[in-house]
PDB file of C-alpha atoms and ligand atoms in Angstrom:
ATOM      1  CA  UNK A 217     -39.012 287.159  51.689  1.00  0.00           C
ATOM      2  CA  UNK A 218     -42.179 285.938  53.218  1.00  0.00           C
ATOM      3  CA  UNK A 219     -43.902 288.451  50.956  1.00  0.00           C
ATOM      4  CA  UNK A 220     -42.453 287.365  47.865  1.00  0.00           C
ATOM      5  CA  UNK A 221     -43.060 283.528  49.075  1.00  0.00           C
ATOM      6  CA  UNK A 222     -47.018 284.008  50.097  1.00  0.00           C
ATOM      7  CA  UNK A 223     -47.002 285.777  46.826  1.00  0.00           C
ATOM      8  CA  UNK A 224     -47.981 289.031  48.169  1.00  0.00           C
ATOM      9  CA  UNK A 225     -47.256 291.341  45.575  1.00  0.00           C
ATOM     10  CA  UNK A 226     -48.736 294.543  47.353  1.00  0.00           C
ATOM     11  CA  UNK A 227     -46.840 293.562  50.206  1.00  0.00           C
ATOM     12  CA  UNK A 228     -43.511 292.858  48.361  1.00  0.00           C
ATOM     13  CA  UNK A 229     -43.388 296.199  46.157  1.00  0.00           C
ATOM     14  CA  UNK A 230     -44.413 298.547  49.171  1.00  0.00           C
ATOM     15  CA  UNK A 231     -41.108 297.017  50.775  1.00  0.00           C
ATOM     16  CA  UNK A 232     -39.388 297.301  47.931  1.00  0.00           C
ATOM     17  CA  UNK A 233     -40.525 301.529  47.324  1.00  0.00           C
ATOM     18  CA  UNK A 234     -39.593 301.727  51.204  1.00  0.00           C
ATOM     19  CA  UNK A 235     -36.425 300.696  50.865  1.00  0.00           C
ATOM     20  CA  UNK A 236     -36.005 296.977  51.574  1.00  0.00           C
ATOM     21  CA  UNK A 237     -32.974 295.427  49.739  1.00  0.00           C
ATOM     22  CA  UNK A 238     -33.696 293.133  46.882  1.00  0.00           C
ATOM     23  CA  UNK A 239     -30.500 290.804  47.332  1.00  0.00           C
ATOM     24  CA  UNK A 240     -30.706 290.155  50.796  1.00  0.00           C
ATOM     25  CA  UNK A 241     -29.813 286.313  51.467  1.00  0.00           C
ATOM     26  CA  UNK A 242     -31.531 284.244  54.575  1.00  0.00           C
ATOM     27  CA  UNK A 243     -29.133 281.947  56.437  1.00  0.00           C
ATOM     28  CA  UNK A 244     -29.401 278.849  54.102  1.00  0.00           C
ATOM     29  CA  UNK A 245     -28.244 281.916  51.203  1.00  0.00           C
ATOM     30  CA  UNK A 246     -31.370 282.150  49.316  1.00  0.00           C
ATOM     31  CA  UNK A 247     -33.058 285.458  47.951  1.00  0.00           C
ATOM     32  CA  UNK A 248     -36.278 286.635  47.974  1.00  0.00           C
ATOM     33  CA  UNK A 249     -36.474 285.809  44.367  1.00  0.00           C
ATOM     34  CA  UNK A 250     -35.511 282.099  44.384  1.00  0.00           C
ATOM     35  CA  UNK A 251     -38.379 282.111  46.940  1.00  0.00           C
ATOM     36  CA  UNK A 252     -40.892 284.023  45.288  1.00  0.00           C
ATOM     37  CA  UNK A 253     -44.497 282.789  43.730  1.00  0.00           C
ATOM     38  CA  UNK A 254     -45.721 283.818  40.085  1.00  0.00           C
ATOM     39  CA  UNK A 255     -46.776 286.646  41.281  1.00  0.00           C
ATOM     40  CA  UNK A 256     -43.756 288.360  42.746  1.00  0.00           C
ATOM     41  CA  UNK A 257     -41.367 286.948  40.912  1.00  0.00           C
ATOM     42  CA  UNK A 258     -41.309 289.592  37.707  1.00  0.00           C
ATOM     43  CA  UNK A 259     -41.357 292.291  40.570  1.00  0.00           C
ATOM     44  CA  UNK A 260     -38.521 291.421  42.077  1.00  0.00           C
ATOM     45  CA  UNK A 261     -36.511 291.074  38.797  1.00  0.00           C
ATOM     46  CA  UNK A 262     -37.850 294.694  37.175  1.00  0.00           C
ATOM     47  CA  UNK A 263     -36.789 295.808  40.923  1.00  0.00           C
ATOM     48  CA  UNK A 264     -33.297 294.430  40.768  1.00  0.00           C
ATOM     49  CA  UNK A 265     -32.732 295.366  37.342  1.00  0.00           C
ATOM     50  CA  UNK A 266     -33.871 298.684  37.684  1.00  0.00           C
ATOM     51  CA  UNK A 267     -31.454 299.117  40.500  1.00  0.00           C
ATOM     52  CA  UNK A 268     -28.268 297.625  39.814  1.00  0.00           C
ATOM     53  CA  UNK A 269     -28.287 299.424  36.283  1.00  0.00           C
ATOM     54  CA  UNK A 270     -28.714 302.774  38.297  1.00  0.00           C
ATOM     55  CA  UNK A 271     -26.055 301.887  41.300  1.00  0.00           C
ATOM     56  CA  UNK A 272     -23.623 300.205  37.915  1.00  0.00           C
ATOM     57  CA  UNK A 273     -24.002 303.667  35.922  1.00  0.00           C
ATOM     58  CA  UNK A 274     -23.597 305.633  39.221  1.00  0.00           C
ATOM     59  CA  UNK A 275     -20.472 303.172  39.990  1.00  0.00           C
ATOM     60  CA  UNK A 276     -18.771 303.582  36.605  1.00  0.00           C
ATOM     61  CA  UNK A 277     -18.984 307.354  37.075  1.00  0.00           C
ATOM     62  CA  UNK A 278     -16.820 307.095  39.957  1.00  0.00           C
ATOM     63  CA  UNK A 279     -14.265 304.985  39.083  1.00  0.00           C
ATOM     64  CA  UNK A 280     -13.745 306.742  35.775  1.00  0.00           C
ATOM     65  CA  UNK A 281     -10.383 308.322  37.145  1.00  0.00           C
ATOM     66  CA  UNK A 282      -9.083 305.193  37.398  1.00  0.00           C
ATOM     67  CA  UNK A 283      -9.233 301.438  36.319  1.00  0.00           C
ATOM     68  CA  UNK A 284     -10.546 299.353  39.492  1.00  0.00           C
ATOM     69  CA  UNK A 285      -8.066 296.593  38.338  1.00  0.00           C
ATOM     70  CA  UNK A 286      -4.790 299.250  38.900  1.00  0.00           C
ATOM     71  CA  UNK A 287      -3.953 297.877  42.828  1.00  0.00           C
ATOM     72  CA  UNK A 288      -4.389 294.405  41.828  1.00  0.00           C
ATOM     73  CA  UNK A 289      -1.870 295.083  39.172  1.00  0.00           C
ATOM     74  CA  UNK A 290       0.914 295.916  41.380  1.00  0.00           C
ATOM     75  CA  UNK A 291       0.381 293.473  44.002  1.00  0.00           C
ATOM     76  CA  UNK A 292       1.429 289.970  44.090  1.00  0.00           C
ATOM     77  CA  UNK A 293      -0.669 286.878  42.784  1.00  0.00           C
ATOM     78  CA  UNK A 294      -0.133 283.344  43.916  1.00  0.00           C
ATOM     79  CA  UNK A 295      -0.555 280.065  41.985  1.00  0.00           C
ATOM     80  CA  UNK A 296      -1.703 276.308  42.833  1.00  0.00           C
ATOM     81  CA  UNK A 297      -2.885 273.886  40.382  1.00  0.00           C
ATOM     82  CA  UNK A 298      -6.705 274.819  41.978  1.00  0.00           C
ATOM     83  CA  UNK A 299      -6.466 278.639  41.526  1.00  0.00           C
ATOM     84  CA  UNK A 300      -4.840 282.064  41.338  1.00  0.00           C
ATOM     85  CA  UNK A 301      -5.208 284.529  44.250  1.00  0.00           C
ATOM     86  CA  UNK A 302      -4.777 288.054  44.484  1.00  0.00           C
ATOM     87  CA  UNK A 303      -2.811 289.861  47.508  1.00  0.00           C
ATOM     88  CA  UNK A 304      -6.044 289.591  49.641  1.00  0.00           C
ATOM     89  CA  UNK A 305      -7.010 285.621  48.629  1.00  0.00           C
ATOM     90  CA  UNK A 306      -9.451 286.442  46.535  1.00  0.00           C
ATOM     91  CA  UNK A 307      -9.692 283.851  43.440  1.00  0.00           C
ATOM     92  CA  UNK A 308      -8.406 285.660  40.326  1.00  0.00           C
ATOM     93  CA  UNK A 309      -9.194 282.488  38.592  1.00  0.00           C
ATOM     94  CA  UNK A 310     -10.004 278.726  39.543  1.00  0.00           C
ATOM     95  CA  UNK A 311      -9.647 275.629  38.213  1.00  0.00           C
ATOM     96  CA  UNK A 312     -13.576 274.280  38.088  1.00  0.00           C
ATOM     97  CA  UNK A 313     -13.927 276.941  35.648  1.00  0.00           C
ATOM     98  CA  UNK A 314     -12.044 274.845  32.965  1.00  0.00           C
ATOM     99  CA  UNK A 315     -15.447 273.934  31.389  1.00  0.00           C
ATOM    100  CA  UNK A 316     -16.616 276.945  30.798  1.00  0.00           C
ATOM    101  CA  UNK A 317     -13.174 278.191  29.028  1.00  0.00           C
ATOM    102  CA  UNK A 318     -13.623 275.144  26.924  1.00  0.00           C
ATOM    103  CA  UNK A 319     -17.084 276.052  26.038  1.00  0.00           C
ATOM    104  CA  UNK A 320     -15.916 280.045  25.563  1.00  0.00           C
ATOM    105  CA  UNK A 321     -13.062 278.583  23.502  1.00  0.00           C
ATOM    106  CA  UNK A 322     -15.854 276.564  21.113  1.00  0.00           C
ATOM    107  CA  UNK A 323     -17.985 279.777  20.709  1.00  0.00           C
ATOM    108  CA  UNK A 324     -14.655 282.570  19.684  1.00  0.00           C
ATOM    109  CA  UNK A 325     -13.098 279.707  17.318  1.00  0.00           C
ATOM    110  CA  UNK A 326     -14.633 279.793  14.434  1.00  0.00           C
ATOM    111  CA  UNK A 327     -11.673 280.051  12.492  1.00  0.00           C
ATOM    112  CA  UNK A 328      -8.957 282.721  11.643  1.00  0.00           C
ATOM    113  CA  UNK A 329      -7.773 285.058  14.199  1.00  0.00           C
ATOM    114  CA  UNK A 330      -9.074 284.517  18.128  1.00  0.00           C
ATOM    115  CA  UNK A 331      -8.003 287.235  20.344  1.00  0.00           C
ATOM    116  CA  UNK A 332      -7.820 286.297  24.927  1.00  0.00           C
ATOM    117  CA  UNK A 333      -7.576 289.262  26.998  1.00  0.00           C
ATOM    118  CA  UNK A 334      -6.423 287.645  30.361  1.00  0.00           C
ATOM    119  CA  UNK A 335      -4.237 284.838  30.876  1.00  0.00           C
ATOM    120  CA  UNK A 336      -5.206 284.019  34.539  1.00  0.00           C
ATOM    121  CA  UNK A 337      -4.816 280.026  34.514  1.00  0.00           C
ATOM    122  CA  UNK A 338      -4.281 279.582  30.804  1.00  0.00           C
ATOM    123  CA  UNK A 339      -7.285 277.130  30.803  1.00  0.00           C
ATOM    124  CA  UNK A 340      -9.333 279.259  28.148  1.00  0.00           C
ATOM    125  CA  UNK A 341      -5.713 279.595  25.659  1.00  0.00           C
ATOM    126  CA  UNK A 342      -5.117 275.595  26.327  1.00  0.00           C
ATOM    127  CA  UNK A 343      -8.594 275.080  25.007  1.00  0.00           C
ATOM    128  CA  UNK A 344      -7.806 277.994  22.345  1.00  0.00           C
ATOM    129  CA  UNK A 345      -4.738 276.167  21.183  1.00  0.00           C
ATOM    130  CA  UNK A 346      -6.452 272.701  20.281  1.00  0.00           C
ATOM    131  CA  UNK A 347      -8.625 274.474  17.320  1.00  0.00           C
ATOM    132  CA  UNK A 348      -5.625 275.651  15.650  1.00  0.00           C
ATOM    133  CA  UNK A 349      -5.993 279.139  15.158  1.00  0.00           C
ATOM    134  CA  UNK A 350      -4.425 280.903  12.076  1.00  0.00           C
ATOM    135  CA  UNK A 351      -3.217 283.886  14.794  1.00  0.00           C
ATOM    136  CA  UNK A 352      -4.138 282.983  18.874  1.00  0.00           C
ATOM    137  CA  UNK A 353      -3.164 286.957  20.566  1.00  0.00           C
ATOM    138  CA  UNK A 354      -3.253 286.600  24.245  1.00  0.00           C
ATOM    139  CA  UNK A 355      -3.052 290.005  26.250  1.00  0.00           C
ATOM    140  CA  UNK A 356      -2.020 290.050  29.818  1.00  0.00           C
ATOM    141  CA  UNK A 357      -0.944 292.872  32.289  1.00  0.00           C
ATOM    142  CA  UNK A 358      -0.007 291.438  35.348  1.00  0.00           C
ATOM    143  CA  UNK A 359       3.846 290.870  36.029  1.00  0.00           C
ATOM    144  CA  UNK A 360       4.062 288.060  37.411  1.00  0.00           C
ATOM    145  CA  UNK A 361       1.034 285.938  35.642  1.00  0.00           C
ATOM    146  CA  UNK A 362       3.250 287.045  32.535  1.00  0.00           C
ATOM    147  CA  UNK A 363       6.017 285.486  33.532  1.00  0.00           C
ATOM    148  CA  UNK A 364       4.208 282.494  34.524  1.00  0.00           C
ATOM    149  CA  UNK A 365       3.368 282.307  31.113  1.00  0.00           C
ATOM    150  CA  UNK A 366       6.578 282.551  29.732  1.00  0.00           C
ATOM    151  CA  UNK A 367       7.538 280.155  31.963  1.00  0.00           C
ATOM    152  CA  UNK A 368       5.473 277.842  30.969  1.00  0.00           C
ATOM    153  CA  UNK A 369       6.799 278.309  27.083  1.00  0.00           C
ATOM    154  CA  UNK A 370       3.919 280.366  25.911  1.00  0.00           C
ATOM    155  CA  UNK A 371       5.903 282.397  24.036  1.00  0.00           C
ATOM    156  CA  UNK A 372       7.899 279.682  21.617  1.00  0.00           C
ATOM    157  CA  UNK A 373       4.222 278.436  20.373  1.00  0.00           C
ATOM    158  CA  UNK A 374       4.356 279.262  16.964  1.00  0.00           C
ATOM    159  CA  UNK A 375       0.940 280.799  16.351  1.00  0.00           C
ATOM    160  CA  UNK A 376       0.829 282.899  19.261  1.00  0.00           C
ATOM    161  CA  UNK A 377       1.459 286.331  20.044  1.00  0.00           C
ATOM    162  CA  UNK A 378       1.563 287.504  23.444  1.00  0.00           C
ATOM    163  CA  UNK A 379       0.815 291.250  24.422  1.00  0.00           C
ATOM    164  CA  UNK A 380       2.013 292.208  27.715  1.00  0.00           C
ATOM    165  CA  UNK A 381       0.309 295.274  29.076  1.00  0.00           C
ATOM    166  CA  UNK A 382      -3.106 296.384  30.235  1.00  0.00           C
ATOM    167  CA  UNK A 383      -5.716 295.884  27.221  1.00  0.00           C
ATOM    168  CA  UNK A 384      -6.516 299.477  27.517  1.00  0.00           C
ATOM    169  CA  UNK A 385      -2.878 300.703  27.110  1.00  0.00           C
ATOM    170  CA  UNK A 386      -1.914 298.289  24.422  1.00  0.00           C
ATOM    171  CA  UNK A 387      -4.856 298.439  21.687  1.00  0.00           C
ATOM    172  CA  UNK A 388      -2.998 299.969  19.106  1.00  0.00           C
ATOM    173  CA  UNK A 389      -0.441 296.859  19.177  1.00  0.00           C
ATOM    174  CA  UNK A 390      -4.030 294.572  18.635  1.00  0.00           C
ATOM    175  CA  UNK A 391      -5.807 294.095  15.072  1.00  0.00           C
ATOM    176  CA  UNK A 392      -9.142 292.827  14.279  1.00  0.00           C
ATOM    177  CA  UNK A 393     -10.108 289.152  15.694  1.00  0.00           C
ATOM    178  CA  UNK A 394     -12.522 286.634  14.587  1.00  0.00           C
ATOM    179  CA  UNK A 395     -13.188 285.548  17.611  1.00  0.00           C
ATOM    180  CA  UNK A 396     -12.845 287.400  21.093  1.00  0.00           C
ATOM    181  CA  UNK A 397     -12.605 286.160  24.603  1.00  0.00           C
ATOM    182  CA  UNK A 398     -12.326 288.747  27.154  1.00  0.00           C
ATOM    183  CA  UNK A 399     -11.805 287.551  30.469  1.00  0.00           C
ATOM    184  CA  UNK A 400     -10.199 289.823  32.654  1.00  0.00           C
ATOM    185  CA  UNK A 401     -10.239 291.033  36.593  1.00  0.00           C
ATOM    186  CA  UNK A 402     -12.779 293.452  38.104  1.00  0.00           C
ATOM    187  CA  UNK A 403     -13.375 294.993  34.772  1.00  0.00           C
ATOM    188  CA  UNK A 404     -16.095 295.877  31.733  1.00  0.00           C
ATOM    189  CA  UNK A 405     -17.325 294.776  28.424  1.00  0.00           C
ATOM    190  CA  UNK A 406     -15.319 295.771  25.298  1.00  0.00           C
ATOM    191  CA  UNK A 407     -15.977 296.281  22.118  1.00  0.00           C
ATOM    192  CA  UNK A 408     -15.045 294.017  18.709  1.00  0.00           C
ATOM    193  CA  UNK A 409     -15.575 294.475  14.807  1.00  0.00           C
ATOM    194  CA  UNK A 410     -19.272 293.854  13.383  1.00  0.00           C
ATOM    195  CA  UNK A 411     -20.259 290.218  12.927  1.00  0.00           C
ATOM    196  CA  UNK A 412     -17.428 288.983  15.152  1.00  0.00           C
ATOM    197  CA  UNK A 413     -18.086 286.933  17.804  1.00  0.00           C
ATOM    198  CA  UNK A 414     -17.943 288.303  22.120  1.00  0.00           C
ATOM    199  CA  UNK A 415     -17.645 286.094  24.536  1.00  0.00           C
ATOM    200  CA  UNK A 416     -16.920 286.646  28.134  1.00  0.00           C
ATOM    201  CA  UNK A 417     -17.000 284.865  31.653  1.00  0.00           C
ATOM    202  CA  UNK A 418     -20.147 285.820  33.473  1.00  0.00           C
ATOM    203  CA  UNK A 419     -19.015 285.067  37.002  1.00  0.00           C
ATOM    204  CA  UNK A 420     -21.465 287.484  38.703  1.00  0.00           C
ATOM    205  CA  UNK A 421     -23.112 285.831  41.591  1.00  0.00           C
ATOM    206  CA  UNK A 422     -23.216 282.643  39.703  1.00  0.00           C
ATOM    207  CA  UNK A 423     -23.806 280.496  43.839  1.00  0.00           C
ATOM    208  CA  UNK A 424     -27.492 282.209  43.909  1.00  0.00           C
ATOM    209  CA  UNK A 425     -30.107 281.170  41.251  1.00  0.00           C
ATOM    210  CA  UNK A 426     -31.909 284.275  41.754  1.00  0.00           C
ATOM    211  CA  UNK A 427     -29.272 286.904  41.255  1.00  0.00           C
ATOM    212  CA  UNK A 428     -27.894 284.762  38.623  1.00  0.00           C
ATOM    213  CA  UNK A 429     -30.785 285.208  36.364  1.00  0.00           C
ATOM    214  CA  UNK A 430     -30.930 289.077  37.286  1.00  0.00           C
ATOM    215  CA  UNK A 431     -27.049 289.880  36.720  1.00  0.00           C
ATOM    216  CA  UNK A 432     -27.793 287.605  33.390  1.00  0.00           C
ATOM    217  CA  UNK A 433     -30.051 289.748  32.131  1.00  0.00           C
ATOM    218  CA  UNK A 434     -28.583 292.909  32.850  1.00  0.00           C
ATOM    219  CA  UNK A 435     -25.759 292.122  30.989  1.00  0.00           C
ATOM    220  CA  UNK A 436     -27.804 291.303  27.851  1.00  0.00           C
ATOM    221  CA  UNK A 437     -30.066 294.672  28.358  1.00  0.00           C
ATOM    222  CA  UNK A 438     -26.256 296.959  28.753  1.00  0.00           C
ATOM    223  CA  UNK A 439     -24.666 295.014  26.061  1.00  0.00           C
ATOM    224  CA  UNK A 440     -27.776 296.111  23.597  1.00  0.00           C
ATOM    225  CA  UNK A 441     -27.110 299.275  24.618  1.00  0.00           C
ATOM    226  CA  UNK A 442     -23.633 299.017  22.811  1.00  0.00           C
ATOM    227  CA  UNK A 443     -25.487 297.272  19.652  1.00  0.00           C
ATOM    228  CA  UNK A 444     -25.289 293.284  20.755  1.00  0.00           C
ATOM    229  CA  UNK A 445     -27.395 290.305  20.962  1.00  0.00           C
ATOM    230  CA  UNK A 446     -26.690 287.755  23.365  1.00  0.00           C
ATOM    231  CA  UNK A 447     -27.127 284.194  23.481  1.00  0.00           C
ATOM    232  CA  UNK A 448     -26.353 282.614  26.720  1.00  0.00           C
ATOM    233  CA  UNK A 449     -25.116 278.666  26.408  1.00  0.00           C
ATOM    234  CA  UNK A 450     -26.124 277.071  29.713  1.00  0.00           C
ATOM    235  CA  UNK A 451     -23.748 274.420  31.064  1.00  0.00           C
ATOM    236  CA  UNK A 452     -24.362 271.425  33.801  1.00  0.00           C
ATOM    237  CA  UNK A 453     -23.051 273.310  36.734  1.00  0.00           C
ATOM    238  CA  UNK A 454     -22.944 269.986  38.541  1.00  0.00           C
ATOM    239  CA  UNK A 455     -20.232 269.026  36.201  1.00  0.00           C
ATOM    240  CA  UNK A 456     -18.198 272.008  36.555  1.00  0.00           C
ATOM    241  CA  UNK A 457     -17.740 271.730  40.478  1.00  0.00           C
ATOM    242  CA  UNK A 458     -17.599 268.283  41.056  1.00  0.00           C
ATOM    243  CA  UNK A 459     -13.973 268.193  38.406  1.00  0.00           C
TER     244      UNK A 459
HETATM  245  C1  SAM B 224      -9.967 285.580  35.446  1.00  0.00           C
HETATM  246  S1  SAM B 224      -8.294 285.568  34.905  1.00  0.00           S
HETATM  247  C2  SAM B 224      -8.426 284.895  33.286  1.00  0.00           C
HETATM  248  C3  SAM B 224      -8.595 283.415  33.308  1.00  0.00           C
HETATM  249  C4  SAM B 224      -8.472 282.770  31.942  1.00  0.00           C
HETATM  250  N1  SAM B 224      -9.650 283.034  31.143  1.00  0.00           N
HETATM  251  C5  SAM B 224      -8.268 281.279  32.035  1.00  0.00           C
HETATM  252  O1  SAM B 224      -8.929 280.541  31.300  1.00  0.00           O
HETATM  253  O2  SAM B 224      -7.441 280.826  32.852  1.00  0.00           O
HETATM  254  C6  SAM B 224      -8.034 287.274  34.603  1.00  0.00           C
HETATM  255  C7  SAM B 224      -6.680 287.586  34.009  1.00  0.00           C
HETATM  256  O3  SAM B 224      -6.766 288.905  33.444  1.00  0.00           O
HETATM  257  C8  SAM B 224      -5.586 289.605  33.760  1.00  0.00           C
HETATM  258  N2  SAM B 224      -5.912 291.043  33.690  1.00  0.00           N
HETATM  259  C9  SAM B 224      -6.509 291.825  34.632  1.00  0.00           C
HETATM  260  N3  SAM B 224      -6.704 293.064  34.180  1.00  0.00           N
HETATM  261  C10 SAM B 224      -6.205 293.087  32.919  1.00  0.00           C
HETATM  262  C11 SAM B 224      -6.108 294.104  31.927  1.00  0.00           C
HETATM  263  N4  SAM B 224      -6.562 295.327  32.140  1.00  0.00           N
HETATM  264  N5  SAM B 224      -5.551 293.794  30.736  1.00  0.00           N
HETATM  265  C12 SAM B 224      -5.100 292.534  30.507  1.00  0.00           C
HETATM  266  N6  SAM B 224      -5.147 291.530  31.410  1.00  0.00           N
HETATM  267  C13 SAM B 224      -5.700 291.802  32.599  1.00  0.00           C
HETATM  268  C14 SAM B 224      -5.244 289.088  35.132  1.00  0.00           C
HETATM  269  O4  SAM B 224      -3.909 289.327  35.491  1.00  0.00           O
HETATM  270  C15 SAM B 224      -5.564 287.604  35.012  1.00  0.00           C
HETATM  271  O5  SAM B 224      -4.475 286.880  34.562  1.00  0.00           O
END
């Protein structure tokens, strides 16, 4: 950190070769990119990009028996009007994200057919549901968040279809969308039909500016991999977590 600060860029990538983590935080939780000078900044980055698209590919690899979503399948979810949490309170979903489902819901509805893939809180199909889509699909696999849903009369709107199962057990059942959110729980990109529109909750590290910018960009670099562009649409933060 005091490397990156002093703008020691020797320093900083000798560290870096020898080992020393990119990400860690210092008590007040900043990184030593959100403190570094002009000179170290770009290091950093290339350094954290370079290694979480190695440690992500190496990841991947490992879980490939196995969705890492499976457990959290089968175990129970609670619900508040603030959040969902899984078995181990974690936050599935919460409810400060509601401007950010609004502005994913502006992006996928451009008209036609809009495809969600996770129900979580049903902020993102609310928003969904006020642009009138010719078809709104909504996919969801957990029990109990599906029953939620019916609960809450999802399934008597008359333009939507609801798809209960995992997305990767039920794709034959789906067509192709106009617009697609994908918003799911410890999972992966997916893929849609050319020209259509992706958009998906980046929620990676979104508390540190630093990491932020480095999880944003690795994102864009594996989705143009697959064959995308990405735009990102940046939103007053402030706004979202004072609601
Ligand atoms: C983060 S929440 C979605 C929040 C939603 N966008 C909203 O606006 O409230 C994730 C949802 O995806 C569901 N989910 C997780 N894995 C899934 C899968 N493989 N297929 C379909 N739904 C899945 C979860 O049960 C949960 O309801």
């Amino acid at each position: 950190m005091h490397a990156a600060e002093g703008g020691h860029a020797a320093v900083a990538r000798l560290l870096l070769d020898c080992g020393a983590p990119w990400n860690v935080l210092s008590p007040s939780g900043l990184s030593a990119g959100d403190l570094a000078s002009d000179d170290t900044y770009d290091l950093l980055l290339d350094h954290a990009l370079r290694s979480e698209l190695i440690l992500g590919t190496v990841a991947r690899r490992q879980n490939s028996d196995g969705p890492p979503a499976e457990n959290y399948l089968e175990s129970r979810v609670s619900f508040s009007e603030e959040r969902v949490m899984d078995a181990e309170s974690k936050a599935v979903m919460m409810a400060w994200e509601r401007p950010l489902m609004e502005a994913h819901a502006r992006a996928v509805c451009q008209g036609g057919k809009v495809l969600n893939i996770g129900f979580g809180m049903d902020l993102v199909d609310e928003a969904i549901q006020r642009y009138e889509p010719e078809e709104h699909t909504i996919v969801e696999a957990h029990p109990e968040v599906y029953a939620r849903m019916l609960k809450l009369g999802w399934g008597e709107k008359k333009n939507v279809r609801i798809v209960f199962g995992r997305w990767q057990d039920v794709m034959p059942q789906l067509e192709s969308y106009d617009g697609i959110f994908f918003d799911t729980y410890g999972e992966y990109y997916e893929d849609m039909r050319p020209g259509g529109i992706y958009s998906y909750f980046n929620g990676l590290c979104g508390d540190n500016a630093f990491f932020h910018v480095v999880y944003c960009q690795l994102v864009a670099m594996e989705l143009a991999n697959l064959g995308y562009s990405t735009q990102f649409i940046p939103l007053p933060v402030k706004d979202c977590v004072t609601e």
